[in-house]
């Protein structure tokens, strides 16, 4: 049975890449009965009479999947945040990072529009970048016009399936257009009155860029921590994982426990206070969540 990878889903059709060809397929009814939907990124078995009439017969086990955007088997998430317009937000970045970490997806932080900053603003962003690098994250500072930093980003795309994600208007499509100009992806300018952009990407599609596959998505339409439990949250903060073995109590949540190495690191400035405050906010949000039945 031939095998391939779904690289696009649109209007009930799934486009499967196999041996240099794209086969247009539909999903068999058996998937609906099992309440399983094929996703972009799925490795599948299919049968096809020709390139326009195929049927997906089986979906291989996924290593991960995202619901919004709907995509499976992601290797890395390139979290695109703008330095300005819209304003850089560590709170939103930390929320994205927790969600990505919880899916066992490697994050790469890409801060765009650096060309819009004055010296003072640039120094502030450089400070944040240094913080996140100290946590163990890769951080790239760029603009769609900066060819040197675009080259740095290209290296990270090779051989991987990547998701570009971030809030609207941060320049995801502009960045992809700069990486591969023939894409000509539609972009919208930021509305100064609203301070945010419009969704301009309408479906999920994997695009060949730098010998890798990249998904240009509408971003995460839901950023709620609905699938994360309180006891698991600390493991999605690498700087807490690094210090947790020095806490007095195993399973320390780093809130009220005595002799907590994480709280000590916050007090002496090893962990920035804003990062710890976001952790506490997320913990409160999880604990106040209505239980699922």
mmCIF file with all atom_site columns, N, CA and C in Angstrom, residues 50-88:
data_model
loop_
_atom_site.group_PDB
_atom_site.id
_atom_site.type_symbol
_atom_site.label_atom_id
_atom_site.label_alt_id
_atom_site.label_comp_id
_atom_site.label_asym_id
_atom_site.label_entity_id
_atom_site.label_seq_id
_atom_site.pdbx_PDB_ins_code
_atom_site.Cartn_x
_atom_site.Cartn_y
_atom_site.Cartn_z
_atom_site.occupancy
_atom_site.B_iso_or_equiv
_atom_site.pdbx_formal_charge
_atom_site.auth_seq_id
_atom_site.auth_comp_id
_atom_site.auth_asym_id
_atom_site.auth_atom_id
_atom_site.pdbx_PDB_model_num
ATOM 1   N N  . UNK A 1 50 ? -5.664 7.590  -9.724  1.00 0.00 ? 50 UNK A N  1
ATOM 2   C CA . UNK A 1 50 ? -4.891 8.627  -10.406 1.00 0.00 ? 50 UNK A CA 1
ATOM 3   C C  . UNK A 1 50 ? -4.604 9.733  -9.392  1.00 0.00 ? 50 UNK A C  1
ATOM 4   N N  . UNK A 1 51 ? -4.006 10.840 -9.837  1.00 0.00 ? 51 UNK A N  1
ATOM 5   C CA . UNK A 1 51 ? -3.598 11.892 -8.908  1.00 0.00 ? 51 UNK A CA 1
ATOM 6   C C  . UNK A 1 51 ? -4.762 12.679 -8.320  1.00 0.00 ? 51 UNK A C  1
ATOM 7   N N  . UNK A 1 52 ? -5.973 12.485 -8.838  1.00 0.00 ? 52 UNK A N  1
ATOM 8   C CA . UNK A 1 52 ? -7.132 13.260 -8.369  1.00 0.00 ? 52 UNK A CA 1
ATOM 9   C C  . UNK A 1 52 ? -8.163 12.424 -7.627  1.00 0.00 ? 52 UNK A C  1
ATOM 10  N N  . UNK A 1 53 ? -7.999 11.105 -7.604  1.00 0.00 ? 53 UNK A N  1
ATOM 11  C CA . UNK A 1 53 ? -9.007 10.237 -6.986  1.00 0.00 ? 53 UNK A CA 1
ATOM 12  C C  . UNK A 1 53 ? -8.339 9.223  -6.069  1.00 0.00 ? 53 UNK A C  1
ATOM 13  N N  . UNK A 1 54 ? -8.028 9.674  -4.864  1.00 0.00 ? 54 UNK A N  1
ATOM 14  C CA . UNK A 1 54 ? -7.425 8.790  -3.893  1.00 0.00 ? 54 UNK A CA 1
ATOM 15  C C  . UNK A 1 54 ? -8.243 8.712  -2.617  1.00 0.00 ? 54 UNK A C  1
ATOM 16  N N  . UNK A 1 55 ? -7.967 7.681  -1.824  1.00 0.00 ? 55 UNK A N  1
ATOM 17  C CA . UNK A 1 55 ? -8.641 7.519  -0.533  1.00 0.00 ? 55 UNK A CA 1
ATOM 18  C C  . UNK A 1 55 ? -7.606 7.170  0.528   1.00 0.00 ? 55 UNK A C  1
ATOM 19  N N  . UNK A 1 56 ? -7.689 7.875  1.667   1.00 0.00 ? 56 UNK A N  1
ATOM 20  C CA . UNK A 1 56 ? -6.810 7.575  2.790   1.00 0.00 ? 56 UNK A CA 1
ATOM 21  C C  . UNK A 1 56 ? -7.384 6.379  3.536   1.00 0.00 ? 56 UNK A C  1
ATOM 22  N N  . UNK A 1 57 ? -6.544 5.362  3.736   1.00 0.00 ? 57 UNK A N  1
ATOM 23  C CA . UNK A 1 57 ? -7.010 4.126  4.361   1.00 0.00 ? 57 UNK A CA 1
ATOM 24  C C  . UNK A 1 57 ? -6.560 3.978  5.808   1.00 0.00 ? 57 UNK A C  1
ATOM 25  N N  . UNK A 1 58 ? -5.416 4.536  6.141   1.00 0.00 ? 58 UNK A N  1
ATOM 26  C CA . UNK A 1 58 ? -4.891 4.385  7.507   1.00 0.00 ? 58 UNK A CA 1
ATOM 27  C C  . UNK A 1 58 ? -4.020 5.578  7.858   1.00 0.00 ? 58 UNK A C  1
ATOM 28  N N  . UNK A 1 59 ? -4.042 5.925  9.147   1.00 0.00 ? 59 UNK A N  1
ATOM 29  C CA . UNK A 1 59 ? -3.216 7.015  9.665   1.00 0.00 ? 59 UNK A CA 1
ATOM 30  C C  . UNK A 1 59 ? -2.226 6.428  10.653  1.00 0.00 ? 59 UNK A C  1
ATOM 31  N N  . UNK A 1 60 ? -0.942 6.691  10.441  1.00 0.00 ? 60 UNK A N  1
ATOM 32  C CA . UNK A 1 60 ? 0.068  6.184  11.368  1.00 0.00 ? 60 UNK A CA 1
ATOM 33  C C  . UNK A 1 60 ? -0.006 6.941  12.695  1.00 0.00 ? 60 UNK A C  1
ATOM 34  N N  . UNK A 1 61 ? 0.493  6.311  13.735  1.00 0.00 ? 61 UNK A N  1
ATOM 35  C CA . UNK A 1 61 ? 0.466  6.930  15.066  1.00 0.00 ? 61 UNK A CA 1
ATOM 36  C C  . UNK A 1 61 ? 1.210  8.259  15.057  1.00 0.00 ? 61 UNK A C  1
ATOM 37  N N  . UNK A 1 62 ? 0.616  9.265  15.708  1.00 0.00 ? 62 UNK A N  1
ATOM 38  C CA . UNK A 1 62 ? 1.195  10.606 15.739  1.00 0.00 ? 62 UNK A CA 1
ATOM 39  C C  . UNK A 1 62 ? 2.131  10.753 16.934  1.00 0.00 ? 62 UNK A C  1
ATOM 40  N N  . UNK A 1 63 ? 3.216  11.508 16.752  1.00 0.00 ? 63 UNK A N  1
ATOM 41  C CA . UNK A 1 63 ? 4.072  11.815 17.902  1.00 0.00 ? 63 UNK A CA 1
ATOM 42  C C  . UNK A 1 63 ? 3.534  13.012 18.677  1.00 0.00 ? 63 UNK A C  1
ATOM 43  N N  . UNK A 1 64 ? 2.742  13.860 18.026  1.00 0.00 ? 64 UNK A N  1
ATOM 44  C CA . UNK A 1 64 ? 2.053  14.960 18.696  1.00 0.00 ? 64 UNK A CA 1
ATOM 45  C C  . UNK A 1 64 ? 1.007  15.514 17.748  1.00 0.00 ? 64 UNK A C  1
ATOM 46  N N  . UNK A 1 65 ? 0.122  16.331 18.281  1.00 0.00 ? 65 UNK A N  1
ATOM 47  C CA . UNK A 1 65 ? -0.860 17.008 17.434  1.00 0.00 ? 65 UNK A CA 1
ATOM 48  C C  . UNK A 1 65 ? -1.327 18.282 18.115  1.00 0.00 ? 65 UNK A C  1
ATOM 49  N N  . UNK A 1 66 ? -1.630 19.253 17.309  1.00 0.00 ? 66 UNK A N  1
ATOM 50  C CA . UNK A 1 66 ? -2.210 20.505 17.772  1.00 0.00 ? 66 UNK A CA 1
ATOM 51  C C  . UNK A 1 66 ? -3.644 20.581 17.271  1.00 0.00 ? 66 UNK A C  1
ATOM 52  N N  . UNK A 1 67 ? -4.505 21.203 18.071  1.00 0.00 ? 67 UNK A N  1
ATOM 53  C CA . UNK A 1 67 ? -5.914 21.335 17.689  1.00 0.00 ? 67 UNK A CA 1
ATOM 54  C C  . UNK A 1 67 ? -6.137 22.629 16.920  1.00 0.00 ? 67 UNK A C  1
ATOM 55  N N  . UNK A 1 68 ? -5.584 23.699 17.440  1.00 0.00 ? 68 UNK A N  1
ATOM 56  C CA . UNK A 1 68 ? -5.706 24.998 16.766  1.00 0.00 ? 68 UNK A CA 1
ATOM 57  C C  . UNK A 1 68 ? -4.325 25.616 16.678  1.00 0.00 ? 68 UNK A C  1
ATOM 58  N N  . UNK A 1 69 ? -3.657 25.511 15.564  1.00 0.00 ? 69 UNK A N  1
ATOM 59  C CA . UNK A 1 69 ? -4.046 24.983 14.249  1.00 0.00 ? 69 UNK A CA 1
ATOM 60  C C  . UNK A 1 69 ? -4.029 23.458 14.208  1.00 0.00 ? 69 UNK A C  1
ATOM 61  N N  . UNK A 1 70 ? -4.871 22.853 13.362  1.00 0.00 ? 70 UNK A N  1
ATOM 62  C CA . UNK A 1 70 ? -4.935 21.389 13.276  1.00 0.00 ? 70 UNK A CA 1
ATOM 63  C C  . UNK A 1 70 ? -3.778 20.828 12.451  1.00 0.00 ? 70 UNK A C  1
ATOM 64  N N  . UNK A 1 71 ? -2.776 20.306 13.131  1.00 0.00 ? 71 UNK A N  1
ATOM 65  C CA . UNK A 1 71 ? -1.586 19.774 12.459  1.00 0.00 ? 71 UNK A CA 1
ATOM 66  C C  . UNK A 1 71 ? -0.943 18.737 13.364  1.00 0.00 ? 71 UNK A C  1
ATOM 67  N N  . UNK A 1 72 ? -0.304 17.728 12.763  1.00 0.00 ? 72 UNK A N  1
ATOM 68  C CA . UNK A 1 72 ? 0.297  16.630 13.521  1.00 0.00 ? 72 UNK A CA 1
ATOM 69  C C  . UNK A 1 72 ? 1.773  16.490 13.177  1.00 0.00 ? 72 UNK A C  1
ATOM 70  N N  . UNK A 1 73 ? 2.490  15.796 14.080  1.00 0.00 ? 73 UNK A N  1
ATOM 71  C CA . UNK A 1 73 ? 3.889  15.425 13.851  1.00 0.00 ? 73 UNK A CA 1
ATOM 72  C C  . UNK A 1 73 ? 4.788  16.637 13.600  1.00 0.00 ? 73 UNK A C  1
ATOM 73  N N  . UNK A 1 74 ? 4.651  17.613 14.485  1.00 0.00 ? 74 UNK A N  1
ATOM 74  C CA . UNK A 1 74 ? 5.437  18.837 14.378  1.00 0.00 ? 74 UNK A CA 1
ATOM 75  C C  . UNK A 1 74 ? 6.771  18.657 15.092  1.00 0.00 ? 74 UNK A C  1
ATOM 76  N N  . UNK A 1 75 ? 7.868  19.041 14.443  1.00 0.00 ? 75 UNK A N  1
ATOM 77  C CA . UNK A 1 75 ? 9.191  18.959 15.060  1.00 0.00 ? 75 UNK A CA 1
ATOM 78  C C  . UNK A 1 75 ? 9.515  20.203 15.867  1.00 0.00 ? 75 UNK A C  1
ATOM 79  N N  . UNK A 1 76 ? 9.178  21.377 15.339  1.00 0.00 ? 76 UNK A N  1
ATOM 80  C CA . UNK A 1 76 ? 9.493  22.606 16.057  1.00 0.00 ? 76 UNK A CA 1
ATOM 81  C C  . UNK A 1 76 ? 8.436  23.666 15.776  1.00 0.00 ? 76 UNK A C  1
ATOM 82  N N  . UNK A 1 77 ? 8.275  24.550 16.747  1.00 0.00 ? 77 UNK A N  1
ATOM 83  C CA . UNK A 1 77 ? 7.366  25.693 16.611  1.00 0.00 ? 77 UNK A CA 1
ATOM 84  C C  . UNK A 1 77 ? 8.206  26.958 16.624  1.00 0.00 ? 77 UNK A C  1
ATOM 85  N N  . UNK A 1 78 ? 8.111  27.718 15.551  1.00 0.00 ? 78 UNK A N  1
ATOM 86  C CA . UNK A 1 78 ? 8.797  29.000 15.477  1.00 0.00 ? 78 UNK A CA 1
ATOM 87  C C  . UNK A 1 78 ? 7.813  30.054 15.959  1.00 0.00 ? 78 UNK A C  1
ATOM 88  N N  . UNK A 1 79 ? 8.048  30.527 17.174  1.00 0.00 ? 79 UNK A N  1
ATOM 89  C CA . UNK A 1 79 ? 7.129  31.475 17.814  1.00 0.00 ? 79 UNK A CA 1
ATOM 90  C C  . UNK A 1 79 ? 7.538  32.879 17.402  1.00 0.00 ? 79 UNK A C  1
ATOM 91  N N  . UNK A 1 80 ? 6.733  33.461 16.532  1.00 0.00 ? 80 UNK A N  1
ATOM 92  C CA . UNK A 1 80 ? 7.056  34.757 15.942  1.00 0.00 ? 80 UNK A CA 1
ATOM 93  C C  . UNK A 1 80 ? 6.383  35.856 16.756  1.00 0.00 ? 80 UNK A C  1
ATOM 94  N N  . UNK A 1 81 ? 7.205  36.701 17.345  1.00 0.00 ? 81 UNK A N  1
ATOM 95  C CA . UNK A 1 81 ? 6.725  37.827 18.137  1.00 0.00 ? 81 UNK A CA 1
ATOM 96  C C  . UNK A 1 81 ? 7.361  39.095 17.594  1.00 0.00 ? 81 UNK A C  1
ATOM 97  N N  . UNK A 1 82 ? 6.602  40.167 17.565  1.00 0.00 ? 82 UNK A N  1
ATOM 98  C CA . UNK A 1 82 ? 7.161  41.419 17.067  1.00 0.00 ? 82 UNK A CA 1
ATOM 99  C C  . UNK A 1 82 ? 7.748  42.226 18.219  1.00 0.00 ? 82 UNK A C  1
ATOM 100 N N  . UNK A 1 83 ? 8.806  42.958 17.901  1.00 0.00 ? 83 UNK A N  1
ATOM 101 C CA . UNK A 1 83 ? 9.413  43.854 18.890  1.00 0.00 ? 83 UNK A CA 1
ATOM 102 C C  . UNK A 1 83 ? 8.535  45.082 19.109  1.00 0.00 ? 83 UNK A C  1
ATOM 103 N N  . UNK A 1 84 ? 7.710  45.402 18.108  1.00 0.00 ? 84 UNK A N  1
ATOM 104 C CA . UNK A 1 84 ? 6.805  46.558 18.177  1.00 0.00 ? 84 UNK A CA 1
ATOM 105 C C  . UNK A 1 84 ? 5.687  46.367 17.163  1.00 0.00 ? 84 UNK A C  1
ATOM 106 N N  . UNK A 1 85 ? 4.533  46.984 17.480  1.00 0.00 ? 85 UNK A N  1
ATOM 107 C CA . UNK A 1 85 ? 3.371  46.961 16.569  1.00 0.00 ? 85 UNK A CA 1
ATOM 108 C C  . UNK A 1 85 ? 3.035  45.543 16.095  1.00 0.00 ? 85 UNK A C  1
ATOM 109 N N  . UNK A 1 86 ? 2.430  44.695 16.923  1.00 0.00 ? 86 UNK A N  1
ATOM 110 C CA . UNK A 1 86 ? 2.058  44.922 18.317  1.00 0.00 ? 86 UNK A CA 1
ATOM 111 C C  . UNK A 1 86 ? 3.248  44.796 19.277  1.00 0.00 ? 86 UNK A C  1
ATOM 112 N N  . UNK A 1 87 ? 3.074  45.398 20.445  1.00 0.00 ? 87 UNK A N  1
ATOM 113 C CA . UNK A 1 87 ? 4.136  45.465 21.446  1.00 0.00 ? 87 UNK A CA 1
ATOM 114 C C  . UNK A 1 87 ? 4.534  44.076 21.922  1.00 0.00 ? 87 UNK A C  1
ATOM 115 N N  . UNK A 1 88 ? 5.819  43.868 22.167  1.00 0.00 ? 88 UNK A N  1
ATOM 116 C CA . UNK A 1 88 ? 6.333  42.589 22.642  1.00 0.00 ? 88 UNK A CA 1
ATOM 117 C C  . UNK A 1 88 ? 5.748  42.261 24.009  1.00 0.00 ? 88 UNK A C  1
#
